[in-house]
Amino acid sequence: MTHRFPALIAAPAPARGRLWLTGARLFDGTGAPLRPDTAILVEDGVVRRVADDRERCPDGARPVDLGQRVLMPGLTDAHTHASGRVPHTAKGAEAPLPGVDAHFLQAELRDYLRHGVTTIRVCGSQGLLPQQARQAMRYGAFRGPRLLTCGKIISATAPGGRFYGDMYREADGPDDVRRAVREQVRDGADFVKVMTTGARSNELEDPDPLQLTEPELAAITGEAHRLGYRVAAHAEGLDGCAAAIRHGVDTIEHGMYLHRRPDLLAAMAAAGQFLVPTLSGYYWMAGLGEAVDPAAARHEALDPEAPHADPGMPPVLTELARHNLAEGAASMRAAHQAGVKIALGSDVSLATGLEIQRMVRHGLTPGQALAAATSAAAAALGLDEHVGTVAEGKLADLIVVDGDPLAEPHLLSEPARIWLVLQQGAPVAGQALTSPAP
């Protein structure tokens, strides 16, 4: 059963007219090699034709020569927490005013487009901030990525409710959790997220045991699926992963110990469930900053003159994150080998390009990591009919980059190399819009 994604309903109007993008090297999002000498006809915000660039420009189309740059689908980050984080103010400085967080969220969403990210799935934020930002984008206040939200995360009554505030909807018993699902749908959710285990980003929760009872989890997944909504499960410990897989959730978020249970990976592959490894979340909690090689980063951390990326967490959680990074990377590799579909999710704001590099560093090929950030991520969200590949009939959410991302995955972390970003055919970001013509 399908449902009406609020994220699609809230999309800005597509660009009108015809655009003939020629002189492209095409990465189509499937992981296939680059296709040279390609032209794309975009009409009213939709890809109408993928052609040979030796063809004549269609009547009424405006030609744009991409100069042999790489054209590819806009990136999708399937696990973010975009929330407009307000900086801590100095003692004696004016305290943040109510509502200022919305302005920081707007700035963050604008930056996603500058990094070539055209779709994000917000897996937890404060209150109605994502819905408010999405409505503002719909009515033209600013441009940002297509934004899917879970509303509030459904959790059993647990310590996480103290740590994460209005991000959670605590519920107990089958009737209450069923009501919690309906509340998120009422508030404009695109999918449902559930905490099957605690979150080790706080010191009072543990990845084991299963945080919900079996009847509660069955009620959540059953009600969400009955209404046509996908379910994402925060699942760290193996009991939570096993229960989430058994009850048919659509995506396993984190799942860092899954390599220890080949039977669970086989079950995921057979059911078509996705793993979202979120390596960058562990990097951040481990204090590794923007590093790609964790061993090199730890060596640099011994240098007293080197800048440090302190996450501000208790040492026990920082050490645990380093352990979980190794475990999560092993699970990503094992999942790929078992045929589990892998979708990119960074778990950290504006780290989609870094997550691609880290997925490559920990065992995927560049083509596989780029597919995880395009076609696989779109499929995990249920949006593969609309985005994720460059194909006829898909929305023209496209990016054009300087260089070959299959040879240089790091270029997707460099806004200076994002030459053009199209959102439903409308130019919305990129150096082509901000740099003067030579």
CSV table of C-alpha atoms in Angstrom, one decimal:
chain,number,residue,atom,x,y,z
A,1,MET,CA,0.0,0.0,0.0
A,2,THR,CA,1.3,3.5,-0.8
A,3,HIS,CA,0.5,6.7,1.0
A,4,ARG,CA,0.8,10.4,0.1
A,5,PHE,CA,4.2,11.6,1.3
A,6,PRO,CA,3.8,15.0,2.9
A,7,ALA,CA,7.3,15.7,1.7
A,8,LEU,CA,6.1,15.3,-1.9
A,9,ILE,CA,3.0,17.3,-1.4
A,10,ALA,CA,5.1,20.1,0.1
A,11,ALA,CA,7.6,20.3,-2.8
A,12,PRO,CA,8.1,23.7,-4.4
A,13,ALA,CA,6.7,24.1,-7.9
A,14,PRO,CA,8.8,22.5,-10.6
A,15,ALA,CA,10.7,24.7,-13.1
A,16,ARG,CA,8.6,25.2,-16.2
A,17,GLY,CA,9.9,24.8,-19.7
A,18,ARG,CA,12.5,22.6,-21.4
A,19,LEU,CA,16.2,22.3,-20.6
A,20,TRP,CA,18.7,20.4,-22.7
A,21,LEU,CA,21.8,19.4,-20.6
A,22,THR,CA,24.5,18.3,-23.0
A,23,GLY,CA,28.2,17.4,-22.8
A,24,ALA,CA,27.7,15.3,-19.6
A,25,ARG,CA,29.4,12.2,-18.3
A,26,LEU,CA,26.5,10.4,-16.6
A,27,PHE,CA,26.5,8.5,-13.3
A,28,ASP,CA,23.0,7.2,-13.3
A,29,GLY,CA,22.8,6.2,-9.6
A,30,THR,CA,22.8,2.5,-10.1
A,31,GLY,CA,26.5,2.0,-9.5
A,32,ALA,CA,27.2,1.5,-13.2
A,33,PRO,CA,30.3,3.1,-14.8
A,34,LEU,CA,30.2,6.6,-16.1
A,35,ARG,CA,28.4,7.0,-19.5
A,36,PRO,CA,30.2,9.6,-21.7
A,37,ASP,CA,28.7,12.0,-24.2
A,38,THR,CA,25.3,12.1,-22.6
A,39,ALA,CA,22.4,14.6,-22.9
A,40,ILE,CA,19.4,15.0,-20.7
A,41,LEU,CA,16.1,16.6,-21.6
A,42,VAL,CA,14.4,18.1,-18.6
A,43,GLU,CA,10.8,19.2,-19.1
A,44,ASP,CA,8.6,20.8,-16.4
A,45,GLY,CA,10.9,19.5,-13.7
A,46,VAL,CA,11.0,15.9,-15.0
A,47,VAL,CA,13.7,14.0,-16.8
A,48,ARG,CA,12.0,13.2,-20.2
A,49,ARG,CA,14.9,11.7,-22.1
A,50,VAL,CA,18.4,10.4,-21.6
A,51,ALA,CA,20.1,10.7,-25.0
A,52,ASP,CA,23.3,11.0,-26.9
A,53,ASP,CA,24.7,14.5,-26.8
A,54,ARG,CA,25.3,14.4,-30.6
A,55,GLU,CA,21.5,14.8,-31.0
A,56,ARG,CA,20.1,18.1,-32.0
A,57,CYS,CA,18.8,20.3,-29.3
A,58,PRO,CA,15.0,19.7,-29.1
A,59,ASP,CA,12.7,22.5,-30.2
A,60,GLY,CA,11.9,25.0,-27.5
A,61,ALA,CA,14.6,23.7,-25.2
A,62,ARG,CA,17.3,25.9,-23.6
A,63,PRO,CA,20.8,24.2,-24.1
A,64,VAL,CA,23.3,24.1,-21.3
A,65,ASP,CA,26.7,22.7,-22.0
A,66,LEU,CA,28.0,20.9,-18.9
A,67,GLY,CA,31.6,20.8,-20.3
A,68,GLN,CA,32.1,17.1,-19.7
A,69,ARG,CA,31.3,17.4,-16.1
A,70,VAL,CA,29.7,14.5,-14.3
A,71,LEU,CA,25.9,14.7,-14.0
A,72,MET,CA,24.3,12.4,-11.3
A,73,PRO,CA,21.2,12.2,-9.1
A,74,GLY,CA,21.0,14.5,-6.2
A,75,LEU,CA,22.3,12.9,-3.0
A,76,THR,CA,19.9,11.4,-0.4
A,77,ASP,CA,20.8,11.2,3.3
A,78,ALA,CA,18.5,8.6,4.9
A,79,HIS,CA,19.4,9.4,8.5
A,80,THR,CA,19.8,13.0,9.7
A,81,HIS,CA,18.8,14.9,12.8
A,82,ALA,CA,18.5,18.4,11.2
A,83,SER,CA,17.1,20.5,14.0
A,84,GLY,CA,18.7,24.0,13.9
A,85,ARG,CA,21.2,23.5,16.7
A,86,VAL,CA,21.6,26.8,18.5
A,87,PRO,CA,25.2,27.6,19.6
A,88,HIS,CA,25.9,27.9,23.3
A,89,THR,CA,26.1,31.6,24.3
A,90,ALA,CA,28.9,33.0,26.5
A,91,LYS,CA,28.2,33.7,30.1
A,92,GLY,CA,26.6,37.2,30.3
A,93,ALA,CA,25.6,37.2,26.7
A,94,GLU,CA,22.0,37.4,25.6
A,95,ALA,CA,20.2,34.1,25.9
A,96,PRO,CA,18.8,32.6,22.7
A,97,LEU,CA,15.3,33.9,22.1
A,98,PRO,CA,12.3,31.5,21.5
A,99,GLY,CA,12.1,30.5,17.9
A,100,VAL,CA,15.7,31.3,16.9
A,101,ASP,CA,16.3,27.6,16.3
A,102,ALA,CA,14.1,27.8,13.2
A,103,HIS,CA,16.6,30.2,11.6
A,104,PHE,CA,19.5,27.9,12.3
A,105,LEU,CA,17.6,25.1,10.8
A,106,GLN,CA,16.9,27.2,7.7
A,107,ALA,CA,20.6,27.9,7.3
A,108,GLU,CA,21.4,24.2,7.7
A,109,LEU,CA,18.9,23.2,5.1
A,110,ARG,CA,20.3,25.7,2.6
A,111,ASP,CA,23.7,24.2,3.2
A,112,TYR,CA,22.4,20.7,2.3
A,113,LEU,CA,21.7,22.0,-1.2
A,114,ARG,CA,25.1,23.5,-1.5
A,115,HIS,CA,26.5,20.1,-0.8
A,116,GLY,CA,24.4,18.5,-3.5
A,117,VAL,CA,22.0,16.8,-1.0
A,118,THR,CA,18.4,17.1,-2.4
A,119,THR,CA,16.6,14.8,-0.1
A,120,ILE,CA,17.0,14.1,3.6
A,121,ARG,CA,15.1,11.9,6.1
A,122,VAL,CA,15.0,13.5,9.5
A,123,CYS,CA,15.0,10.6,12.0
A,124,GLY,CA,14.2,12.8,15.1
A,125,SER,CA,14.1,16.5,15.8
A,126,GLN,CA,12.5,18.8,18.3
A,127,GLY,CA,8.8,19.2,18.1
A,128,LEU,CA,7.4,20.4,14.8
A,129,LEU,CA,10.5,22.1,13.6
A,130,PRO,CA,10.9,19.9,10.4
A,131,GLN,CA,7.3,20.3,9.5
A,132,GLN,CA,7.5,24.1,10.0
A,133,ALA,CA,10.6,24.3,7.8
A,134,ARG,CA,9.0,22.2,5.1
A,135,GLN,CA,6.0,24.4,5.0
A,136,ALA,CA,8.1,27.5,4.7
A,137,MET,CA,10.0,25.9,1.8
A,138,ARG,CA,6.7,24.9,0.2
A,139,TYR,CA,5.5,28.5,0.1
A,140,GLY,CA,8.8,29.9,-1.1
A,141,ALA,CA,10.5,31.3,2.0
A,142,PHE,CA,13.8,29.6,1.1
A,143,ARG,CA,15.2,26.6,-0.8
A,144,GLY,CA,16.3,23.4,0.9
A,145,PRO,CA,16.2,19.7,0.3
A,146,ARG,CA,13.1,17.5,0.2
A,147,LEU,CA,12.5,16.8,3.8
A,148,LEU,CA,11.0,13.6,5.2
A,149,THR,CA,10.2,13.5,8.9
A,150,CYS,CA,9.1,10.9,11.4
A,151,GLY,CA,7.5,13.5,13.6
A,152,LYS,CA,8.4,12.3,17.1
A,153,ILE,CA,10.3,9.1,17.8
A,154,ILE,CA,8.1,6.5,19.5
A,155,SER,CA,9.8,5.0,22.5
A,156,ALA,CA,8.9,3.1,25.6
A,157,THR,CA,9.1,5.1,28.8
A,158,ALA,CA,12.9,5.2,29.2
A,159,PRO,CA,15.9,7.4,30.2
A,160,GLY,CA,16.1,8.7,26.6
A,161,GLY,CA,12.9,10.6,27.2
A,162,ARG,CA,14.9,12.7,29.7
A,163,PHE,CA,17.8,13.3,27.5
A,164,TYR,CA,16.1,14.1,24.2
A,165,GLY,CA,13.1,16.0,25.3
A,166,ASP,CA,10.5,16.9,22.7
A,167,MET,CA,12.1,14.5,20.2
A,168,TYR,CA,10.4,11.5,21.8
A,169,ARG,CA,6.8,10.4,22.2
A,170,GLU,CA,7.0,7.9,25.1
A,171,ALA,CA,4.2,5.3,25.0
A,172,ASP,CA,3.5,2.1,26.8
A,173,GLY,CA,1.2,-0.8,25.9
A,174,PRO,CA,-0.2,-1.7,22.5
A,175,ASP,CA,-3.1,0.8,22.6
A,176,ASP,CA,-0.8,3.7,23.5
A,177,VAL,CA,1.9,2.9,21.0
A,178,ARG,CA,-0.8,2.6,18.3
A,179,ARG,CA,-2.1,6.0,19.2
A,180,ALA,CA,1.4,7.3,19.1
A,181,VAL,CA,1.7,6.1,15.5
A,182,ARG,CA,-1.6,7.9,14.6
A,183,GLU,CA,-0.4,11.1,16.2
A,184,GLN,CA,2.7,11.2,14.0
A,185,VAL,CA,0.6,10.7,10.9
A,186,ARG,CA,-1.7,13.4,12.0
A,187,ASP,CA,1.3,15.8,12.5
A,188,GLY,CA,2.6,15.2,9.0
A,189,ALA,CA,5.1,12.3,9.3
A,190,ASP,CA,6.3,10.6,6.2
A,191,PHE,CA,7.4,7.5,8.1
A,192,VAL,CA,7.4,6.1,11.7
A,193,LYS,CA,10.5,5.7,13.8
A,194,VAL,CA,10.7,3.4,16.8
A,195,MET,CA,13.3,2.9,19.5
A,196,THR,CA,13.6,-0.9,19.8
A,197,THR,CA,16.7,-0.4,22.0
A,198,GLY,CA,18.2,2.4,24.0
A,199,ALA,CA,20.6,4.9,22.5
A,200,ARG,CA,24.2,4.8,23.6
A,201,SER,CA,24.5,8.6,23.0
A,202,ASN,CA,23.5,8.9,26.6
A,203,GLU,CA,25.0,7.3,29.7
A,204,LEU,CA,21.8,5.7,31.2
A,205,GLU,CA,20.6,3.6,28.3
A,206,ASP,CA,21.9,0.2,27.1
A,207,PRO,CA,21.6,-1.5,23.7
A,208,ASP,CA,20.1,-4.5,25.4
A,209,PRO,CA,17.5,-5.7,26.1
A,210,LEU,CA,14.6,-5.1,23.7
A,211,GLN,CA,13.1,-1.9,25.0
A,212,LEU,CA,9.5,-2.7,23.9
A,213,THR,CA,7.5,-5.7,24.5
A,214,GLU,CA,6.7,-8.0,21.5
A,215,PRO,CA,3.0,-6.9,21.5
A,216,GLU,CA,4.0,-3.2,21.5
A,217,LEU,CA,6.4,-3.6,18.6
A,218,ALA,CA,3.8,-5.6,16.7
A,219,ALA,CA,1.2,-2.9,17.3
A,220,ILE,CA,3.6,-0.1,16.0
A,221,THR,CA,4.7,-1.9,12.8
A,222,GLY,CA,1.2,-3.3,12.2
A,223,GLU,CA,-0.5,0.1,12.5
A,224,ALA,CA,2.1,2.0,10.5
A,225,HIS,CA,2.0,-0.6,7.7
A,226,ARG,CA,-1.8,-0.7,7.8
A,227,LEU,CA,-1.8,3.0,7.1
A,228,GLY,CA,0.8,2.6,4.4
A,229,TYR,CA,3.8,4.1,6.2
A,230,ARG,CA,7.3,2.7,6.5
A,231,VAL,CA,9.0,2.0,9.8
A,232,ALA,CA,12.5,2.8,10.7
A,233,ALA,CA,13.9,1.1,13.8
A,234,HIS,CA,16.7,2.4,16.0
A,235,ALA,CA,18.3,-0.9,16.8
A,236,GLU,CA,21.7,-1.2,18.4
A,237,GLY,CA,21.7,-4.5,20.4
A,238,LEU,CA,21.0,-7.8,18.7
A,239,ASP,CA,17.8,-8.4,20.6
A,240,GLY,CA,16.4,-5.2,19.2
A,241,CYS,CA,17.6,-6.0,15.7
A,242,ALA,CA,16.1,-9.5,15.8
A,243,ALA,CA,12.8,-8.2,16.9
A,244,ALA,CA,12.7,-5.4,14.4
A,245,ILE,CA,13.6,-7.7,11.6
A,246,ARG,CA,11.0,-10.3,12.7
A,247,HIS,CA,8.3,-7.7,12.9
A,248,GLY,CA,9.0,-6.4,9.4
A,249,VAL,CA,10.5,-2.9,9.9
A,250,ASP,CA,11.7,-1.4,6.6
A,251,THR,CA,15.1,0.0,7.8
A,252,ILE,CA,17.4,-0.9,10.5
A,253,GLU,CA,19.2,2.2,11.8
A,254,HIS,CA,22.7,1.5,13.2
A,255,GLY,CA,22.6,-2.3,13.7
A,256,MET,CA,26.3,-2.3,14.6
A,257,TYR,CA,26.6,-5.8,15.9
A,258,LEU,CA,24.7,-7.5,13.1
A,259,HIS,CA,27.9,-9.1,11.7
A,260,ARG,CA,27.8,-11.4,14.7
A,261,ARG,CA,24.4,-12.9,13.5
A,262,PRO,CA,24.6,-14.0,9.9
A,263,ASP,CA,21.1,-15.5,10.3
A,264,LEU,CA,19.7,-12.0,10.8
A,265,LEU,CA,21.5,-10.6,7.8
A,266,ALA,CA,20.1,-13.5,5.7
A,267,ALA,CA,16.6,-12.7,7.0
A,268,MET,CA,17.1,-9.0,6.1
A,269,ALA,CA,18.3,-9.8,2.6
A,270,ALA,CA,15.4,-12.2,2.0
A,271,ALA,CA,12.8,-9.6,3.3
A,272,GLY,CA,14.3,-6.7,1.3
A,273,GLN,CA,15.0,-4.7,4.5
A,274,PHE,CA,17.7,-2.0,4.4
A,275,LEU,CA,20.6,-1.3,6.7
A,276,VAL,CA,21.5,2.3,7.4
A,277,PRO,CA,25.0,2.0,9.0
A,278,THR,CA,25.5,5.6,10.2
A,279,LEU,CA,29.3,5.5,10.5
A,280,SER,CA,29.6,9.2,10.9
A,281,GLY,CA,27.6,9.2,14.1
A,282,TYR,CA,30.3,7.0,15.7
A,283,TYR,CA,33.1,9.2,14.3
A,284,TRP,CA,31.5,12.2,15.9
A,285,MET,CA,30.9,10.6,19.3
A,286,ALA,CA,34.5,9.2,19.2
A,287,GLY,CA,35.9,12.7,18.7
A,288,LEU,CA,37.3,11.9,15.3
A,289,GLY,CA,36.0,15.1,13.7
A,290,GLU,CA,36.1,15.1,9.9
A,291,ALA,CA,38.6,12.3,9.7
A,292,VAL,CA,38.2,9.4,7.2
A,293,ASP,CA,40.9,7.1,8.6
A,294,PRO,CA,40.2,6.7,12.3
A,295,ALA,CA,43.7,5.3,13.0
A,296,ALA,CA,45.3,8.3,11.6
A,297,ALA,CA,42.9,10.6,13.4
A,298,ARG,CA,43.8,8.9,16.7
A,299,HIS,CA,47.5,9.4,16.0
A,300,GLU,CA,47.0,13.1,15.3
A,301,ALA,CA,45.0,13.4,18.5
A,302,LEU,CA,48.3,12.7,20.4
A,303,ASP,CA,49.8,15.8,18.9
A,304,PRO,CA,49.2,18.6,21.4
A,305,GLU,CA,49.2,21.2,18.6
A,306,ALA,CA,46.6,19.4,16.5
A,307,PRO,CA,43.0,20.7,16.6
A,308,HIS,CA,40.7,18.3,18.5
A,309,ALA,CA,37.1,17.5,17.8
A,310,ASP,CA,35.7,17.1,21.3
A,311,PRO,CA,32.1,15.9,21.2
A,312,GLY,CA,31.6,17.0,24.8
A,313,MET,CA,30.5,13.5,25.9
A,314,PRO,CA,31.6,11.4,29.0
A,315,PRO,CA,34.7,9.4,28.2
A,316,VAL,CA,32.9,6.1,28.6
A,317,LEU,CA,30.7,7.0,25.7
A,318,THR,CA,33.6,8.3,23.5
A,319,GLU,CA,35.4,5.0,24.1
A,320,LEU,CA,32.3,3.0,23.4
A,321,ALA,CA,31.8,4.9,20.1
A,322,ARG,CA,35.3,3.9,19.0
A,323,HIS,CA,34.4,0.3,19.6
A,324,ASN,CA,31.1,0.7,17.9
A,325,LEU,CA,32.7,2.2,14.8
A,326,ALA,CA,34.7,-1.0,14.3
A,327,GLU,CA,31.7,-3.1,15.0
A,328,GLY,CA,29.4,-1.0,12.7
A,329,ALA,CA,32.0,-1.1,9.8
A,330,ALA,CA,32.2,-4.9,10.2
A,331,SER,CA,28.4,-5.1,10.0
A,332,MET,CA,28.2,-2.9,6.9
A,333,ARG,CA,30.7,-5.2,5.2
A,334,ALA,CA,29.0,-8.4,6.3
A,335,ALA,CA,25.6,-7.0,5.3
A,336,HIS,CA,26.8,-6.1,1.8
A,337,GLN,CA,28.3,-9.6,1.4
A,338,ALA,CA,25.0,-11.2,2.6
A,339,GLY,CA,23.1,-9.2,-0.1
A,340,VAL,CA,21.4,-6.8,2.3
A,341,LYS,CA,20.6,-3.4,0.7
A,342,ILE,CA,22.5,-0.6,2.2
A,343,ALA,CA,21.3,3.0,2.3
A,344,LEU,CA,23.5,6.0,3.3
A,345,GLY,CA,22.6,7.8,6.5
A,346,SER,CA,25.2,10.0,8.2
A,347,ASP,CA,23.5,10.7,11.6
A,348,VAL,CA,25.4,14.0,11.6
A,349,SER,CA,24.4,17.3,10.1
A,350,LEU,CA,26.0,18.1,6.7
A,351,ALA,CA,28.1,15.0,6.6
A,352,THR,CA,26.7,13.1,3.6
A,353,GLY,CA,29.9,13.5,1.6
A,354,LEU,CA,32.0,12.4,4.5
A,355,GLU,CA,29.8,9.4,5.0
A,356,ILE,CA,30.4,8.4,1.4
A,357,GLN,CA,34.2,8.6,2.0
A,358,ARG,CA,33.9,6.6,5.2
A,359,MET,CA,31.8,3.9,3.6
A,360,VAL,CA,34.6,3.5,1.0
A,361,ARG,CA,37.3,3.6,3.7
A,362,HIS,CA,35.5,0.7,5.5
A,363,GLY,CA,34.9,-1.6,2.6
A,364,LEU,CA,32.5,-0.5,-0.1
A,365,THR,CA,33.6,0.5,-3.5
A,366,PRO,CA,33.0,4.1,-4.6
A,367,GLY,CA,30.3,3.0,-6.9
A,368,GLN,CA,28.6,1.1,-4.1
A,369,ALA,CA,28.8,4.0,-1.7
A,370,LEU,CA,27.4,6.4,-4.4
A,371,ALA,CA,24.6,4.0,-5.1
A,372,ALA,CA,23.9,3.9,-1.3
A,373,ALA,CA,23.6,7.7,-1.4
A,374,THR,CA,21.3,7.8,-4.5
A,375,SER,CA,19.3,4.8,-5.7
A,376,ALA,CA,19.4,2.7,-2.6
A,377,ALA,CA,18.7,5.6,-0.2
A,378,ALA,CA,15.7,6.6,-2.4
A,379,ALA,CA,14.4,3.0,-2.3
A,380,ALA,CA,14.8,2.8,1.5
A,381,LEU,CA,12.6,5.9,1.8
A,382,GLY,CA,10.0,4.6,-0.7
A,383,LEU,CA,10.8,7.4,-3.1
A,384,ASP,CA,12.5,5.4,-5.8
A,385,GLU,CA,9.6,6.0,-8.2
A,386,HIS,CA,10.5,9.7,-8.0
A,387,VAL,CA,14.2,10.2,-7.3
A,388,GLY,CA,17.5,8.3,-6.9
A,389,THR,CA,18.4,7.6,-10.5
A,390,VAL,CA,18.7,9.6,-13.7
A,391,ALA,CA,16.0,8.0,-15.7
A,392,GLU,CA,13.1,9.0,-17.8
A,393,GLY,CA,10.0,9.9,-15.7
A,394,LYS,CA,12.0,10.7,-12.6
A,395,LEU,CA,12.1,14.2,-11.0
A,396,ALA,CA,15.0,16.3,-12.2
A,397,ASP,CA,16.8,16.4,-8.8
A,398,LEU,CA,20.2,16.5,-10.3
A,399,ILE,CA,23.7,17.6,-9.5
A,400,VAL,CA,26.7,18.4,-11.7
A,401,VAL,CA,30.1,18.1,-10.3
A,402,ASP,CA,33.7,19.1,-11.2
A,403,GLY,CA,35.6,15.8,-11.4
A,404,ASP,CA,34.8,12.1,-11.2
A,405,PRO,CA,33.2,11.0,-7.9
A,406,LEU,CA,34.0,7.4,-8.6
A,407,ALA,CA,37.7,8.3,-8.7
A,408,GLU,CA,37.5,11.1,-6.1
A,409,PRO,CA,34.6,10.4,-3.7
A,410,HIS,CA,35.9,13.3,-1.5
A,411,LEU,CA,34.8,15.9,-4.0
A,412,LEU,CA,31.2,15.5,-2.7
A,413,SER,CA,32.4,17.0,0.5
A,414,GLU,CA,33.6,20.1,-1.3
A,415,PRO,CA,30.9,22.7,-2.2
A,416,ALA,CA,33.4,24.4,-4.5
A,417,ARG,CA,33.2,21.4,-6.7
A,418,ILE,CA,29.4,21.2,-6.8
A,419,TRP,CA,28.9,23.1,-10.1
A,420,LEU,CA,25.1,23.0,-10.3
A,421,VAL,CA,22.2,21.7,-8.3
A,422,LEU,CA,18.8,21.3,-9.9
A,423,GLN,CA,15.7,20.7,-7.8
A,424,GLN,CA,12.8,19.6,-10.0
A,425,GLY,CA,14.6,21.2,-12.9
A,426,ALA,CA,15.1,24.6,-11.1
A,427,PRO,CA,18.7,25.7,-10.6
A,428,VAL,CA,19.0,26.2,-6.8
A,429,ALA,CA,22.7,26.0,-5.8
A,430,GLY,CA,26.2,25.5,-7.2
A,431,GLN,CA,29.3,27.4,-8.4
A,432,ALA,CA,27.6,28.0,-11.7
A,433,LEU,CA,25.2,30.3,-9.9
A,434,THR,CA,27.6,32.1,-7.6
A,435,SER,CA,30.8,32.4,-9.6
A,436,PRO,CA,31.1,35.0,-12.4
A,437,ALA,CA,31.5,33.6,-15.9
A,438,PRO,CA,35.0,33.6,-17.2
